[in-house]
Coordinates of C-alpha atoms and ligand atoms in Angstrom, one line a residue:
M16 CA -74.4 -90.1 6.7
T17 CA -74.0 -90.5 10.4
T18 CA -71.2 -88.9 12.3
E19 CA -69.7 -90.6 15.4
P20 CA -70.9 -88.9 18.5
T21 CA -68.3 -87.1 20.5
H22 CA -67.9 -85.7 23.9
L23 CA -69.7 -82.5 25.1
P24 CA -67.4 -79.5 24.6
L25 CA -67.3 -77.5 27.9
P26 CA -66.7 -73.7 27.9
L27 CA -63.7 -71.6 28.8
S28 CA -63.6 -70.5 32.4
S29 CA -65.1 -67.1 31.7
D30 CA -68.1 -68.4 29.8
W31 CA -69.6 -70.9 32.3
L32 CA -72.5 -68.7 33.4
E33 CA -73.7 -68.2 29.9
W34 CA -73.0 -71.8 28.9
V35 CA -74.9 -73.4 31.7
G36 CA -77.9 -71.2 30.9
E37 CA -77.7 -71.8 27.2
R38 CA -77.3 -75.6 27.4
G39 CA -80.2 -75.7 29.7
E40 CA -82.5 -73.5 27.7
Q41 CA -81.6 -75.1 24.4
Q42 CA -82.3 -78.7 25.6
L43 CA -85.5 -77.6 27.3
A44 CA -86.6 -75.8 24.1
L45 CA -85.8 -78.9 22.1
T46 CA -87.8 -81.1 24.5
R47 CA -90.8 -78.8 24.2
S48 CA -90.8 -78.6 20.4
L49 CA -90.4 -82.4 20.0
V50 CA -93.3 -83.0 22.4
E51 CA -95.4 -80.4 20.6
G52 CA -94.8 -82.3 17.3
L53 CA -95.8 -85.5 18.9
R54 CA -99.0 -84.0 20.4
N55 CA -100.2 -82.2 17.3
D56 CA -98.9 -84.3 14.4
P57 CA -97.6 -87.7 15.6
P58 CA -95.8 -90.0 13.1
S59 CA -98.0 -92.9 11.9
E60 CA -95.5 -95.6 12.7
P61 CA -95.6 -96.7 16.4
L62 CA -91.8 -97.1 16.5
E63 CA -91.4 -93.6 15.1
V64 CA -93.6 -92.2 17.8
L65 CA -91.3 -93.8 20.4
R66 CA -88.2 -92.5 18.7
V67 CA -89.4 -88.9 18.8
W68 CA -90.3 -89.5 22.5
N69 CA -86.8 -90.9 23.0
D70 CA -85.3 -87.8 21.5
A71 CA -87.4 -85.6 23.8
Q72 CA -86.4 -87.6 26.8
T73 CA -82.7 -87.4 25.8
A74 CA -82.9 -83.6 25.5
L75 CA -84.6 -83.4 28.9
S76 CA -82.0 -85.6 30.5
N77 CA -79.2 -83.4 29.0
A78 CA -80.8 -80.3 30.7
A79 CA -81.3 -82.3 33.9
S80 CA -77.7 -83.4 34.0
V81 CA -76.3 -79.9 33.6
G82 CA -78.6 -78.6 36.3
S83 CA -78.0 -81.2 38.9
L84 CA -74.2 -81.5 38.4
F85 CA -73.2 -77.8 38.2
S86 CA -75.5 -76.7 41.0
E87 CA -73.4 -79.0 43.2
V88 CA -69.9 -78.7 41.9
H89 CA -69.2 -75.4 40.2
P90 CA -66.8 -73.1 42.1
D91 CA -68.7 -70.0 41.1
P92 CA -71.9 -69.4 43.2
A93 CA -73.5 -67.5 40.3
V94 CA -73.1 -70.6 38.1
R95 CA -74.4 -72.9 40.8
E96 CA -77.5 -70.7 41.1
R97 CA -78.0 -70.6 37.3
A98 CA -77.7 -74.4 37.3
E99 CA -80.2 -74.7 40.1
S100 CA -82.7 -72.7 38.1
V101 CA -82.2 -75.0 35.1
A102 CA -82.8 -78.0 37.4
Q103 CA -86.0 -76.3 38.6
Q104 CA -87.2 -75.8 35.0
V105 CA -86.4 -79.4 34.2
Q106 CA -88.4 -80.6 37.1
K107 CA -91.3 -78.4 36.2
L108 CA -91.3 -79.5 32.5
D109 CA -91.0 -83.1 33.6
T110 CA -94.0 -82.7 35.8
D111 CA -96.0 -80.9 33.1
L112 CA -95.2 -83.7 30.6
G113 CA -96.3 -86.4 33.1
L114 CA -99.7 -84.6 33.3
D115 CA -100.0 -83.8 29.6
T116 CA -103.2 -85.5 28.6
G117 CA -102.7 -84.9 24.9
L118 CA -99.2 -86.4 24.9
Y119 CA -100.5 -89.3 27.0
A120 CA -103.3 -90.0 24.5
V121 CA -100.8 -90.3 21.7
L122 CA -98.5 -92.7 23.6
A123 CA -101.4 -94.7 25.1
G124 CA -102.8 -95.1 21.6
I125 CA -99.8 -96.9 20.2
D126 CA -100.3 -100.4 18.8
A127 CA -97.6 -102.3 20.6
S128 CA -98.0 -105.6 18.7
G129 CA -95.2 -105.0 16.2
L130 CA -92.6 -103.6 18.6
D131 CA -89.4 -105.5 19.6
A132 CA -88.8 -106.3 23.3
D133 CA -86.8 -103.1 24.0
A134 CA -89.3 -100.8 22.3
A135 CA -92.2 -102.6 24.0
R136 CA -90.6 -102.1 27.4
V137 CA -90.0 -98.4 26.7
L138 CA -93.7 -98.1 26.0
E139 CA -94.8 -100.1 29.0
R140 CA -92.5 -98.2 31.4
T141 CA -93.6 -94.8 29.8
L142 CA -97.2 -95.6 30.4
R143 CA -96.5 -96.7 33.9
D144 CA -94.7 -93.4 34.5
F145 CA -97.8 -91.5 33.2
H146 CA -100.1 -93.5 35.5
R147 CA -97.8 -92.7 38.4
S148 CA -97.8 -89.0 37.6
G149 CA -101.6 -88.9 37.7
V150 CA -102.4 -88.1 34.1
D151 CA -105.5 -90.4 34.4
R152 CA -106.8 -88.4 37.5
D153 CA -109.4 -85.6 37.2
E154 CA -108.3 -82.0 36.5
A155 CA -108.4 -80.8 40.0
A156 CA -106.2 -83.7 41.2
R157 CA -103.8 -83.1 38.3
D158 CA -103.5 -79.4 39.2
R159 CA -102.8 -80.2 42.8
L160 CA -100.2 -82.9 41.9
R161 CA -98.4 -80.3 39.8
E162 CA -98.3 -77.9 42.7
L163 CA -97.1 -80.7 45.0
S164 CA -94.3 -81.8 42.7
E165 CA -93.0 -78.2 42.3
R166 CA -93.2 -77.8 46.1
E167 CA -91.3 -81.0 46.6
I168 CA -88.5 -79.9 44.3
L169 CA -88.1 -76.6 46.0
L170 CA -88.1 -78.2 49.5
S171 CA -85.5 -80.8 48.3
Q172 CA -83.3 -78.0 47.0
E173 CA -83.7 -76.1 50.2
F174 CA -82.9 -79.2 52.3
S175 CA -79.6 -79.8 50.4
K176 CA -78.6 -76.2 50.4
N177 CA -79.1 -75.9 54.1
I178 CA -76.8 -78.9 54.6
R179 CA -74.2 -77.8 52.1
E180 CA -73.9 -74.3 53.5
D181 CA -74.0 -75.0 57.2
V182 CA -70.4 -75.7 57.9
R183 CA -69.9 -75.7 61.6
S184 CA -66.7 -75.7 63.6
I185 CA -65.2 -76.0 67.1
R186 CA -62.1 -74.2 68.3
V187 CA -59.6 -76.3 70.3
T188 CA -56.2 -75.8 71.8
P189 CA -53.2 -77.4 70.0
D190 CA -52.8 -80.1 72.7
Q191 CA -56.4 -81.2 72.0
L192 CA -55.2 -82.4 68.6
A193 CA -53.2 -85.2 70.3
G194 CA -53.8 -88.5 68.5
L195 CA -54.3 -87.0 65.1
P196 CA -51.9 -87.8 62.2
Q197 CA -49.1 -85.3 61.8
D198 CA -50.0 -84.3 58.2
W199 CA -53.5 -83.5 59.4
V200 CA -52.1 -81.4 62.3
D201 CA -49.8 -79.6 59.9
A202 CA -52.7 -78.7 57.7
H203 CA -54.5 -77.1 60.7
P204 CA -52.3 -74.2 61.8
V205 CA -52.7 -72.4 65.1
D206 CA -54.4 -69.0 64.6
E207 CA -53.3 -65.7 66.3
D208 CA -55.4 -66.5 69.4
G209 CA -53.5 -69.8 69.8
M210 CA -56.5 -71.9 68.8
V211 CA -57.1 -74.4 66.0
T212 CA -60.4 -74.5 64.1
V213 CA -61.8 -77.9 63.3
T214 CA -64.9 -78.0 60.9
T215 CA -67.7 -80.4 60.3
D216 CA -66.5 -81.1 56.7
Y217 CA -65.7 -84.8 56.2
P218 CA -61.9 -84.4 55.9
D219 CA -62.0 -82.8 59.4
V220 CA -64.7 -84.7 61.2
V221 CA -63.8 -88.2 60.2
P222 CA -60.2 -88.2 61.4
F223 CA -61.1 -86.1 64.4
R224 CA -63.8 -88.4 65.8
T225 CA -61.6 -91.4 65.0
F226 CA -58.2 -90.3 66.4
A227 CA -58.5 -87.4 68.8
H228 CA -57.8 -88.5 72.3
D229 CA -59.7 -85.6 73.9
A230 CA -63.1 -87.1 74.7
Q231 CA -64.8 -83.7 75.3
A232 CA -63.5 -82.2 72.0
R233 CA -64.7 -85.3 70.1
R234 CA -68.1 -85.0 71.8
D235 CA -68.3 -81.2 70.9
L236 CA -67.4 -81.8 67.3
V237 CA -69.7 -84.8 66.8
T238 CA -72.6 -82.9 68.4
Q239 CA -72.0 -80.0 66.0
F240 CA -71.8 -82.5 63.1
L241 CA -75.1 -84.2 64.0
S242 CA -76.8 -80.8 64.3
I243 CA -75.9 -79.5 60.9
A244 CA -78.9 -77.7 59.3
W245 CA -80.8 -77.8 62.6
P246 CA -83.3 -76.2 63.1
A247 CA -83.8 -75.0 59.5
N248 CA -84.2 -78.4 58.0
D249 CA -86.6 -79.7 60.6
R250 CA -89.4 -77.6 59.2
V251 CA -88.3 -78.3 55.6
L252 CA -88.6 -82.0 56.3
Q253 CA -92.0 -81.7 57.9
D254 CA -93.2 -79.8 54.8
L255 CA -91.6 -82.4 52.5
F256 CA -93.1 -85.4 54.2
A257 CA -96.5 -83.7 54.2
A258 CA -96.3 -83.0 50.5
R259 CA -95.3 -86.6 49.8
R260 CA -98.1 -88.0 51.9
E261 CA -100.7 -85.9 50.1
H262 CA -99.0 -86.8 46.7
A263 CA -99.3 -90.5 47.3
A264 CA -102.8 -90.3 48.6
L265 CA -104.0 -88.3 45.5
L266 CA -102.6 -91.1 43.3
G267 CA -104.5 -93.7 45.3
Y268 CA -101.6 -95.3 47.3
A269 CA -101.9 -96.1 50.9
S270 CA -98.6 -94.4 51.7
W271 CA -95.6 -92.7 50.0
A272 CA -93.6 -95.9 50.7
D273 CA -96.1 -98.0 48.7
F274 CA -96.0 -95.5 45.9
D275 CA -92.2 -95.5 46.0
A276 CA -91.7 -99.3 46.3
E277 CA -93.9 -100.1 43.4
V278 CA -91.1 -99.5 40.9
K279 CA -88.4 -101.3 43.0
M280 CA -87.3 -104.9 43.4
I281 CA -88.9 -104.9 46.8
G282 CA -92.4 -104.1 45.5
T283 CA -94.4 -102.8 48.6
G284 CA -93.9 -100.6 51.6
A285 CA -94.8 -103.5 54.0
A286 CA -92.0 -105.5 52.5
I287 CA -89.6 -102.8 53.6
D288 CA -90.7 -103.1 57.2
E289 CA -90.2 -106.9 57.0
F290 CA -86.8 -106.5 55.4
I291 CA -85.6 -104.1 58.1
D292 CA -86.8 -106.6 60.8
R293 CA -85.2 -109.5 59.0
I294 CA -81.8 -107.9 58.8
T295 CA -82.1 -106.6 62.4
E296 CA -82.7 -110.1 63.6
L297 CA -79.9 -111.6 61.4
S298 CA -77.3 -109.1 62.7
T299 CA -78.2 -108.9 66.4
A300 CA -75.9 -111.6 67.8
S301 CA -72.9 -110.2 65.9
A302 CA -73.9 -106.6 67.0
E303 CA -74.1 -107.4 70.7
R304 CA -70.9 -109.3 70.7
D305 CA -68.8 -106.5 69.1
K306 CA -70.5 -103.8 71.1
D307 CA -69.5 -105.6 74.4
V308 CA -65.9 -105.4 73.2
L309 CA -66.1 -101.6 72.6
L310 CA -67.8 -101.0 76.0
A311 CA -65.1 -103.1 77.8
R312 CA -62.4 -101.0 76.2
L313 CA -64.2 -97.8 77.0
R314 CA -64.4 -98.8 80.7
R315 CA -60.6 -99.1 80.9
D316 CA -60.6 -95.3 80.4
R317 CA -63.9 -94.5 82.1
P318 CA -64.8 -97.2 84.6
E319 CA -68.2 -95.6 85.4
A320 CA -69.4 -95.8 81.7
I321 CA -72.6 -97.8 81.3
D322 CA -73.0 -97.4 77.5
I323 CA -71.2 -96.1 74.5
D324 CA -72.6 -93.5 72.1
G325 CA -71.8 -91.8 68.8
A326 CA -69.2 -89.5 70.3
D327 CA -67.1 -92.5 71.2
V328 CA -67.9 -95.3 68.8
A329 CA -65.5 -94.4 66.0
Y330 CA -62.7 -93.7 68.4
Y331 CA -63.1 -97.0 70.4
S332 CA -63.7 -99.0 67.2
E333 CA -60.4 -97.7 65.9
L334 CA -58.7 -98.4 69.3
V335 CA -59.9 -102.0 69.4
R336 CA -58.8 -102.5 65.8
K337 CA -55.4 -101.1 66.6
E338 CA -54.8 -102.8 70.0
D339 CA -56.6 -106.2 69.5
L340 CA -56.7 -106.6 65.8
A341 CA -53.2 -105.0 65.2
V342 CA -54.2 -102.6 62.5
D343 CA -52.8 -99.1 62.7
A344 CA -54.8 -96.9 60.4
Q345 CA -52.0 -94.3 60.4
K346 CA -49.6 -97.0 59.1
V347 CA -52.1 -98.2 56.6
R348 CA -52.6 -94.8 55.0
T349 CA -48.9 -94.5 54.2
Y350 CA -49.6 -97.0 51.4
F351 CA -52.3 -94.9 49.8
P352 CA -50.9 -91.7 48.3
F353 CA -53.8 -90.2 46.3
E354 CA -52.1 -90.1 42.8
A355 CA -51.0 -93.8 43.0
V356 CA -54.5 -94.9 44.2
R357 CA -56.2 -93.1 41.4
Q358 CA -53.9 -94.7 38.8
G359 CA -54.3 -98.0 40.5
L360 CA -58.0 -97.9 40.4
L361 CA -57.9 -97.1 36.6
D362 CA -55.5 -100.0 36.0
V363 CA -57.5 -102.5 38.1
T364 CA -60.9 -101.6 36.6
G365 CA -59.4 -101.4 33.1
R366 CA -58.0 -105.0 33.4
L367 CA -61.2 -106.3 35.0
F368 CA -63.6 -104.9 32.5
G369 CA -61.3 -104.8 29.4
L370 CA -61.5 -101.0 29.4
E371 CA -58.9 -98.4 28.5
W372 CA -58.7 -95.1 30.2
T373 CA -56.8 -92.4 28.3
P374 CA -56.0 -89.2 30.1
V375 CA -57.2 -86.1 28.3
P376 CA -54.7 -83.3 28.7
A377 CA -56.0 -80.2 30.4
E378 CA -55.6 -78.1 27.2
D379 CA -58.1 -80.4 25.4
A380 CA -60.5 -81.0 28.3
R381 CA -61.9 -77.8 29.7
T382 CA -63.5 -78.5 33.1
W383 CA -65.0 -76.5 35.9
H384 CA -62.0 -76.7 38.2
E385 CA -58.2 -77.3 37.7
E386 CA -58.3 -80.4 40.0
V387 CA -60.7 -82.3 37.8
A388 CA -59.0 -85.1 35.8
T389 CA -60.6 -86.2 32.5
F390 CA -60.2 -89.6 30.8
D391 CA -61.6 -91.0 27.5
V392 CA -62.9 -94.6 27.8
S393 CA -62.4 -97.2 25.1
F394 CA -63.5 -100.8 24.8
G395 CA -62.1 -103.1 22.1
G396 CA -60.4 -100.1 20.5
E397 CA -63.7 -98.2 20.3
R398 CA -64.3 -95.0 22.2
I399 CA -67.4 -95.5 24.4
G400 CA -67.4 -92.5 26.7
R401 CA -65.7 -90.0 28.9
I402 CA -65.2 -89.6 32.7
H403 CA -64.3 -86.7 34.9
L404 CA -62.9 -87.2 38.4
D405 CA -63.5 -84.3 40.8
L406 CA -62.2 -85.8 44.0
H407 CA -61.2 -83.1 46.5
P408 CA -63.2 -80.8 48.8
R409 CA -63.6 -77.0 48.2
D410 CA -66.0 -74.3 49.3
G411 CA -69.6 -74.6 48.2
K412 CA -69.1 -78.1 46.7
Y413 CA -71.3 -81.1 47.3
K414 CA -70.1 -82.6 50.6
H415 CA -70.6 -86.3 50.1
A416 CA -69.4 -88.8 47.5
A417 CA -71.5 -89.6 44.4
Q418 CA -71.5 -90.2 40.7
F419 CA -73.3 -87.6 38.6
D420 CA -74.2 -87.7 34.9
L421 CA -72.9 -85.1 32.6
V422 CA -74.4 -86.9 29.5
R423 CA -76.4 -90.1 29.3
G424 CA -75.3 -92.2 26.4
V425 CA -77.6 -92.9 23.4
A426 CA -76.3 -95.0 20.6
G427 CA -75.4 -93.0 17.5
T428 CA -76.4 -89.7 19.2
Q429 CA -74.3 -88.9 22.3
L430 CA -71.4 -90.6 24.2
P431 CA -72.0 -91.2 27.9
E432 CA -70.1 -88.9 30.3
G433 CA -70.0 -89.4 34.0
V434 CA -68.5 -87.5 36.9
L435 CA -67.3 -88.7 40.3
V436 CA -67.7 -86.0 42.9
C437 CA -65.9 -86.9 46.2
N438 CA -64.1 -85.1 49.0
F439 CA -60.9 -87.0 49.5
N440 CA -57.6 -86.0 51.1
R441 CA -55.1 -84.6 48.6
G442 CA -52.1 -86.4 50.2
L443 CA -52.4 -89.8 51.9
M444 CA -55.8 -91.4 51.7
E445 CA -57.5 -93.4 54.5
H446 CA -58.3 -97.0 53.3
D447 CA -62.0 -96.1 53.8
E448 CA -61.6 -93.4 51.2
V449 CA -60.0 -96.0 48.8
V450 CA -63.0 -98.2 49.4
T451 CA -65.4 -95.3 48.7
L452 CA -63.5 -94.4 45.6
F453 CA -63.9 -98.0 44.3
H454 CA -67.6 -97.9 45.3
E455 CA -68.3 -94.7 43.4
F456 CA -66.3 -95.9 40.5
G457 CA -68.7 -98.9 40.3
H458 CA -71.5 -96.5 39.5
L459 CA -69.4 -94.6 37.0
V460 CA -68.4 -97.9 35.1
H461 CA -72.1 -98.8 35.1
H462 CA -73.0 -95.4 33.7
V463 CA -70.5 -95.7 30.8
L464 CA -70.9 -99.4 30.0
A465 CA -74.7 -99.1 29.8
G466 CA -74.4 -96.0 27.7
G467 CA -74.6 -97.6 24.3
T468 CA -78.3 -98.3 24.2
E469 CA -80.7 -96.9 21.7
W470 CA -83.2 -95.9 24.4
V471 CA -82.2 -93.2 26.9
R472 CA -84.8 -94.8 29.3
F473 CA -82.5 -97.7 29.8
S474 CA -79.1 -95.9 29.5
G475 CA -76.6 -96.0 32.3
V476 CA -77.6 -96.7 35.9
A477 CA -81.2 -96.9 34.8
T478 CA -82.1 -100.0 36.8
E479 CA -84.3 -100.4 39.8
W480 CA -83.1 -98.2 42.7
D481 CA -82.7 -101.0 45.1
F482 CA -80.3 -102.7 42.7
V483 CA -78.3 -99.5 41.9
E484 CA -75.8 -100.0 44.8
A485 CA -75.1 -103.7 44.1
P486 CA -72.5 -103.2 41.4
S487 CA -70.7 -100.5 43.4
Q488 CA -70.8 -102.4 46.6
M489 CA -69.4 -105.5 44.8
L490 CA -66.6 -103.4 43.4
E491 CA -65.5 -102.6 46.9
E492 CA -64.3 -106.2 47.3
W493 CA -61.4 -105.4 44.9
A494 CA -60.2 -102.7 47.3
W495 CA -60.0 -105.4 50.0
D496 CA -58.0 -108.0 48.1
P497 CA -54.2 -108.3 48.9
E498 CA -53.2 -109.1 45.3
V499 CA -55.3 -106.3 43.9
L500 CA -53.9 -103.8 46.4
A501 CA -50.4 -105.0 45.8
T502 CA -50.6 -103.7 42.2
F503 CA -50.6 -100.0 43.4
A504 CA -50.5 -99.6 47.2
R505 CA -46.9 -98.6 48.0
D506 CA -45.4 -96.4 50.7
A507 CA -42.8 -93.6 50.3
E508 CA -40.0 -96.1 50.4
G509 CA -41.6 -98.1 47.6
E510 CA -42.6 -101.0 49.9
T511 CA -45.8 -102.8 48.7
I512 CA -48.6 -103.2 51.2
P513 CA -48.1 -106.6 52.9
A514 CA -50.7 -109.3 52.3
E515 CA -50.9 -110.1 56.0
L516 CA -51.7 -106.4 56.8
V517 CA -54.5 -106.4 54.2
R518 CA -55.9 -109.6 55.7
A519 CA -55.7 -108.0 59.2
M520 CA -57.4 -104.9 57.8
R521 CA -60.2 -107.1 56.5
R522 CA -60.6 -108.8 59.9
A523 CA -60.6 -105.4 61.6
D524 CA -63.2 -104.1 59.1
D525 CA -65.4 -107.1 59.8
F526 CA -65.3 -106.1 63.4
G527 CA -68.5 -104.2 64.0
K528 CA -70.3 -105.4 60.9
G529 CA -73.2 -106.5 63.1
Y530 CA -73.7 -103.2 64.8
D531 CA -73.1 -101.3 61.6
A532 CA -76.0 -103.3 60.1
R533 CA -78.1 -102.4 63.0
T534 CA -77.2 -98.7 62.5
Q535 CA -78.1 -99.0 58.8
M536 CA -81.4 -100.5 59.8
F537 CA -82.0 -97.5 62.1
Y538 CA -81.4 -95.2 59.2
A539 CA -83.7 -97.4 57.0
A540 CA -86.4 -97.3 59.7
L541 CA -86.1 -93.5 59.9
S542 CA -86.5 -93.1 56.2
Y543 CA -89.5 -95.6 56.1
D544 CA -91.2 -94.4 59.2
F545 CA -91.1 -90.7 58.6
H546 CA -92.9 -91.3 55.3
V547 CA -95.6 -93.5 56.6
R548 CA -96.4 -92.1 60.0
K549 CA -97.0 -88.4 60.8
T550 CA -95.2 -87.1 63.8
D551 CA -95.0 -83.7 65.3
D552 CA -91.6 -84.1 66.8
L553 CA -89.1 -85.7 64.4
T554 CA -86.3 -85.7 67.0
A555 CA -88.4 -87.6 69.5
R556 CA -89.4 -90.1 66.9
L557 CA -85.8 -90.5 65.8
R558 CA -84.9 -91.2 69.4
E559 CA -87.5 -93.9 69.6
L560 CA -86.4 -95.6 66.4
M561 CA -82.8 -95.4 67.4
G562 CA -83.7 -97.2 70.6
R563 CA -85.4 -99.9 68.7
Y564 CA -83.0 -100.5 65.8
S565 CA -79.5 -99.1 66.7
V566 CA -77.5 -100.7 69.4
F567 CA -76.1 -97.3 70.4
P568 CA -78.0 -94.7 72.4
Y569 CA -79.1 -91.2 71.2
L570 CA -76.5 -88.5 71.6
E571 CA -78.2 -85.7 73.7
G572 CA -78.9 -82.4 71.9
T573 CA -78.5 -83.7 68.3
H574 CA -80.9 -83.8 65.4
M575 CA -79.2 -85.9 62.7
Q576 CA -82.4 -86.1 60.6
C577 CA -81.6 -82.5 59.5
H578 CA -78.4 -83.5 57.7
F579 CA -79.4 -87.0 56.7
G580 CA -79.4 -86.1 53.0
H581 CA -80.8 -89.5 52.0
L582 CA -84.2 -88.5 53.5
D583 CA -84.5 -86.4 50.4
G584 CA -82.8 -88.6 47.7
Y585 CA -83.9 -92.0 48.9
S586 CA -87.1 -90.8 50.5
S587 CA -88.7 -93.9 52.2
G588 CA -86.2 -96.3 50.5
Y589 CA -82.9 -96.1 52.5
Y590 CA -83.3 -99.9 53.0
T591 CA -82.1 -100.1 49.4
Y592 CA -78.5 -99.9 50.5
M593 CA -78.6 -103.1 52.5
W594 CA -80.9 -104.8 50.0
S595 CA -78.2 -104.1 47.3
L596 CA -75.5 -105.5 49.6
V597 CA -77.5 -108.7 49.9
I598 CA -77.4 -109.0 46.1
A599 CA -73.8 -107.8 45.8
K600 CA -72.6 -110.5 48.2
D601 CA -74.6 -113.0 46.1
M602 CA -73.1 -111.8 42.8
F603 CA -69.6 -111.8 44.3
S604 CA -70.0 -115.4 45.2
A605 CA -69.7 -116.2 41.4
F606 CA -66.1 -114.9 41.4
D607 CA -63.1 -117.1 42.3
R608 CA -61.6 -115.4 45.4
G609 CA -58.2 -116.7 44.2
D610 CA -58.5 -114.8 40.9
L611 CA -60.7 -111.8 41.0
F612 CA -59.6 -110.9 37.4
D613 CA -60.9 -114.2 35.9
P614 CA -61.9 -112.7 32.4
E615 CA -64.7 -115.1 31.9
V616 CA -66.6 -114.3 35.0
A617 CA -65.8 -110.5 34.8
G618 CA -66.8 -110.5 31.1
A619 CA -70.1 -112.2 31.8
Y620 CA -70.8 -109.8 34.6
R621 CA -69.9 -106.8 32.4
D622 CA -72.1 -108.0 29.5
K623 CA -75.1 -109.6 31.3
V624 CA -75.5 -107.1 34.2
L625 CA -73.7 -103.8 33.7
A626 CA -74.0 -103.2 30.0
Q627 CA -77.8 -104.0 30.1
G628 CA -78.6 -100.9 32.0
G629 CA -82.4 -100.9 32.5
R630 CA -83.2 -103.1 29.5
R631 CA -84.5 -105.9 31.8
D632 CA -85.6 -106.2 35.5
A633 CA -82.6 -106.4 37.8
A634 CA -83.7 -109.8 39.2
D635 CA -83.6 -111.2 35.6
L636 CA -80.1 -109.7 34.9
V637 CA -78.8 -111.2 38.1
E638 CA -80.4 -114.6 37.4
D639 CA -78.9 -114.5 33.9
F640 CA -75.4 -113.9 35.3
L641 CA -75.7 -116.4 38.2
G642 CA -77.6 -119.0 36.4
R643 CA -80.2 -119.0 39.3
P644 CA -82.4 -116.5 41.1
Y645 CA -80.7 -114.4 43.8
T646 CA -80.8 -115.5 47.5
F647 CA -79.9 -114.2 51.0
N648 CA -77.4 -117.0 51.6
A649 CA -74.1 -115.3 50.7
Y650 CA -75.1 -112.3 52.9
A651 CA -76.1 -114.5 55.9
A652 CA -72.8 -116.4 55.6
W653 CA -70.7 -113.2 55.5
L654 CA -72.5 -111.9 58.6
A655 CA -71.9 -115.2 60.4
E656 CA -68.1 -115.4 59.4
Ligands
LIG25 ZN1 -73.3 -95.8 45.9

């Protein structure tokens, strides 16, 4: 008898601390006992060995999900701390398993000849992981690798914590708020000293640098923003890069970038360097043209200006869009009340992928915060997973936008559950936020649709890292389509967003795509370079790379490396974002722009790309969907448009 897997029951609000600890301990203990069985008394059938290994990996991923999610989102600092300790234990066990020679001997001894394609791939990937963890190195090297891995985890956690907890602010007079939307001003009352506090959290800093007329106040806030976690994280980064360099060298790689790229579509570190240069070259003409427009507009206010930097770029981009491209962001946002957008997103993605989202009433879905909304997901009448949307900022919460796993789906064992963690306005949303919501939802749909596999190794967003962003970047296109937006974007009078306005928004968004690409390549170069070349002064090196790759000059007194969270998560692979965009544009070219809901194309994409998870190489999934290998053509055409 098998019972249908169900969702993970979450605790009552008073029991969280205990629950997080128990869930972590339980799943870690299960992992350990399954592995011990494998090591000491392995099944005789090769497939059975893999199945036990799969169960152990599933349990470990369950502990990992609880640790990483709740250390970032739980409102209670004690729960966050407990979750962080679970995450540390997971990482430690994962490292131990990767260096477990007895376990390795059992798995490496499997006769693969009778395995089907999926099982053979699980084995091949598992053995590659073992090799990359250094299990075939001598004992001294293995000990050192273990130390380094533990050190890297602690440094990563310290890096994120420093960013998360360093909320800075400036104090301004009420008249320095001129230019900001009225609802934003209303939400920032004047204190007893007659001043207003503006913080470096996204819902403050994004509108402020975009709309505030006061140039000095903008500069002050952006300077604070680009100095978050300075100087604490400068040392953390140096230690992290040093640990990674030694780590890669011990495994026999020429650099951390080579080690990291081996398991990506791109293949080698040198190819990253080439890719950055290729995109830099492709985008230069477009970048220079649009930057000249910004500078000309700035000179109307400041005739002596010879260049434009990060304190002014967002403001003048917005001004050019408003004056020359006739898009008023404050008008645009009246069409995007949060509740309507969230429902619209569910309707659009439901129709596109044939999915049904059923709200789970609060009394049935305990969550970690009252603002979290929970939905069950069905496909063809069958329940295939659950999602949680945690979309507004609060103290101590993760500051960016990302999808987290709560449970990775395994056929017959556990339903996939995913969580969106974002920091959106509660009232009217900026269109940028709507695009981000669609983007992150692309990851969530991927997590759920690929959650029906037998092998946890391939479940959810288990594809190569430089492909991960392609499905989410492609889904952004739906947030730019007039017909799609017309299904939910309405203002307080019930007026639907006009198609002409959406087309104008698109033109306005396209403004700056060249210099944005150059900025992205600056970030990519930062992430690559810091990992391949040792430097004593990160800020000086940042300055140099900014000069080479960005078209905007360095902002004096800032240290943006210290809060560039992707230096931890993406390590040397920040290029992946642009790489994924190249693939996303190519995949999108298969859709008919006149009918983005064409069920045949959308269905093929769902089944051949998303639902496959990590079962095949991404290049093969894309080729299967497109009927040809991927190319750079669609991306180059978009840049030239
Ligand atoms: Zn993403």
